[in-house]
mmCIF file of C-alpha atoms in Angstrom:
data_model
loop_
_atom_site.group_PDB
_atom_site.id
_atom_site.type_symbol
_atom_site.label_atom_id
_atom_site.label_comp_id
_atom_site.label_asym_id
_atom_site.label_seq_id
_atom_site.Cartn_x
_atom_site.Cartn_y
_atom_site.Cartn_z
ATOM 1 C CA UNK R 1 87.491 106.088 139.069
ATOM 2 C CA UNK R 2 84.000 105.253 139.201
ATOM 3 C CA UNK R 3 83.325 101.647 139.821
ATOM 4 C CA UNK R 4 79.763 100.538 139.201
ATOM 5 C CA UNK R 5 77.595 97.978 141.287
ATOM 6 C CA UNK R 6 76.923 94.971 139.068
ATOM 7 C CA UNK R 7 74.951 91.744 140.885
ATOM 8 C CA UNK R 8 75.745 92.721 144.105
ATOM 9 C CA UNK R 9 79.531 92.040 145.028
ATOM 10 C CA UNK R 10 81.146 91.958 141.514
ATOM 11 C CA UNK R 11 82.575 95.473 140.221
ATOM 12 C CA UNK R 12 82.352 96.455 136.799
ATOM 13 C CA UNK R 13 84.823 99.082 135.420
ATOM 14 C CA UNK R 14 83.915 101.158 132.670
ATOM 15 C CA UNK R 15 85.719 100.780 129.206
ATOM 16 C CA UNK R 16 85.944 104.553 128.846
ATOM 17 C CA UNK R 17 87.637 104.433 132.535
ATOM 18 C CA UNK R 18 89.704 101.389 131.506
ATOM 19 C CA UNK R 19 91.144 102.271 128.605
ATOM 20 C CA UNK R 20 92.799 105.387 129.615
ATOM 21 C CA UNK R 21 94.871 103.177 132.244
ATOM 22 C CA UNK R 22 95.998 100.707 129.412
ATOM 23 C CA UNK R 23 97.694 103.211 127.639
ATOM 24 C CA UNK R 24 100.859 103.397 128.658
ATOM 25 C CA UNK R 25 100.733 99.549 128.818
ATOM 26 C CA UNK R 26 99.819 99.418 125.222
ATOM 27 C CA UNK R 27 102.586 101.575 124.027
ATOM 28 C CA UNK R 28 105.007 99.674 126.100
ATOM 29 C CA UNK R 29 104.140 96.610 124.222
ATOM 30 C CA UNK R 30 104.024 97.885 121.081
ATOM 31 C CA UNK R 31 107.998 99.418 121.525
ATOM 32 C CA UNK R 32 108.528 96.513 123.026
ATOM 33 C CA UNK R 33 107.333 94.669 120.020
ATOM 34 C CA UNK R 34 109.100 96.601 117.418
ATOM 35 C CA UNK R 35 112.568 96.220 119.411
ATOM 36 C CA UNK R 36 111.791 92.497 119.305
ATOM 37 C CA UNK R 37 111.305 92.871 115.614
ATOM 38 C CA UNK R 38 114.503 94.376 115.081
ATOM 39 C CA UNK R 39 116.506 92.571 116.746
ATOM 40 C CA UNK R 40 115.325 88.954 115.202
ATOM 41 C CA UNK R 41 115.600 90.478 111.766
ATOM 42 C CA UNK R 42 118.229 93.521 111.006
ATOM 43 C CA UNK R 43 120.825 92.657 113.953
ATOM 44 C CA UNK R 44 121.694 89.394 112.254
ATOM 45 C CA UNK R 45 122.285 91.189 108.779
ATOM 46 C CA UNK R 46 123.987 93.994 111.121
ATOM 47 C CA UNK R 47 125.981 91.427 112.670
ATOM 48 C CA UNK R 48 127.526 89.827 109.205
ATOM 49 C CA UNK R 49 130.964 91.335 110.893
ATOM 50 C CA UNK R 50 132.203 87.688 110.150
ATOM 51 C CA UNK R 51 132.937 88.415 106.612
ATOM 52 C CA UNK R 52 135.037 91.591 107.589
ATOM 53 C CA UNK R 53 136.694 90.282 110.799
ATOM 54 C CA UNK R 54 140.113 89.930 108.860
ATOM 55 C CA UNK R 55 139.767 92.931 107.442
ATOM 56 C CA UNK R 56 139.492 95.046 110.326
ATOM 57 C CA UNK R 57 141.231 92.781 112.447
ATOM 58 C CA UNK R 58 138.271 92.482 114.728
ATOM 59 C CA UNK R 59 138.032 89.345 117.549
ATOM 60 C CA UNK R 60 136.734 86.131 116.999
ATOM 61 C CA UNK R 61 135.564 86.171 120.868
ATOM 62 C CA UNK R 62 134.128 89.903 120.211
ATOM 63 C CA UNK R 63 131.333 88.874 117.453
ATOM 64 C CA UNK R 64 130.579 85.210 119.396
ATOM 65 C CA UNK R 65 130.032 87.763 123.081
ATOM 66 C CA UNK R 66 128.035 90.297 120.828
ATOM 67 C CA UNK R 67 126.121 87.572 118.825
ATOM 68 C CA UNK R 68 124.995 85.819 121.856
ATOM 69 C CA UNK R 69 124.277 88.517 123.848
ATOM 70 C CA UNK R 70 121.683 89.459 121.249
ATOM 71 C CA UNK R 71 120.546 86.036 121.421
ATOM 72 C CA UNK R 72 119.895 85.976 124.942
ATOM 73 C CA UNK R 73 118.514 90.102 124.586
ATOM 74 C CA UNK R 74 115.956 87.952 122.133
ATOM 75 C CA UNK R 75 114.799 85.671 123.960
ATOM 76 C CA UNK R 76 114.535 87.625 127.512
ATOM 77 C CA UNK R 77 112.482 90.361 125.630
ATOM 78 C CA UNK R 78 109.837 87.772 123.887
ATOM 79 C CA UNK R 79 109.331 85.829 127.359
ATOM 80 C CA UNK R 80 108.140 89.599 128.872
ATOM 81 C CA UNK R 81 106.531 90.229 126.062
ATOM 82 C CA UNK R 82 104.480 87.060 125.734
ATOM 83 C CA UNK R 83 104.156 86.953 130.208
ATOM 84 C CA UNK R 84 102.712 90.554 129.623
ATOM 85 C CA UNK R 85 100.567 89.664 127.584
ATOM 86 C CA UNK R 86 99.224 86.946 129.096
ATOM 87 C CA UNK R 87 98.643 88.824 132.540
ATOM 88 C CA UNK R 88 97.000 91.515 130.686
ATOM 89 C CA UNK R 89 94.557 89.117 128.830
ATOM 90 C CA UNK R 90 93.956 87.707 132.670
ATOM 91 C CA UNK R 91 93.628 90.489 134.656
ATOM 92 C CA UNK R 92 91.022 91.986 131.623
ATOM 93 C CA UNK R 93 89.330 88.702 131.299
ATOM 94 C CA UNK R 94 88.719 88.235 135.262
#
């Protein structure tokens, strides 16, 4: 990577060198982004087991456990989302 001399002691990185190295980082976030999508809008309607629950005899205690564990998937995958890209924004902003 070729780092070039800019003012003396501050190093300036190259966009066509940086960009490269965001890649993968980029398509993380953008997976990332899509699960999130998913899960805040079709796992609900997936999850309208409630209805059916007599019919197939299913567990009161099964849909609350797999209802909140999407809840807490949620929220646990927006805070990385949003604290990765907030370091990104920092570290490219520095």
């Amino acid at each position: 990577m070729t780092v070039s001399e800019n003012n003396g002691d501050v190093a300036v990185i190259k966009m066509a060198e940086l960009i490269p190295g965001l890649q993968p980082l980029i398509y993380w976030m953008s997976n990332s982004i899509e699960l999130l999508h998913f899960i805040q809008q079709e796992v609900p309607i997936l999850l309208t087991w409630e209805q059916h629950m007599d019919q197939y005899a299913c567990h009161n205690d099964q849909f609350s456990s797999t209802k909140a564990a999407s809840e807490e998937a949620m929220t646990v995958l927006e805070e990385v989302i949003m604290f990765t890209f907030q370091q990104s924004v920092y570290y490219l902003t520095k």
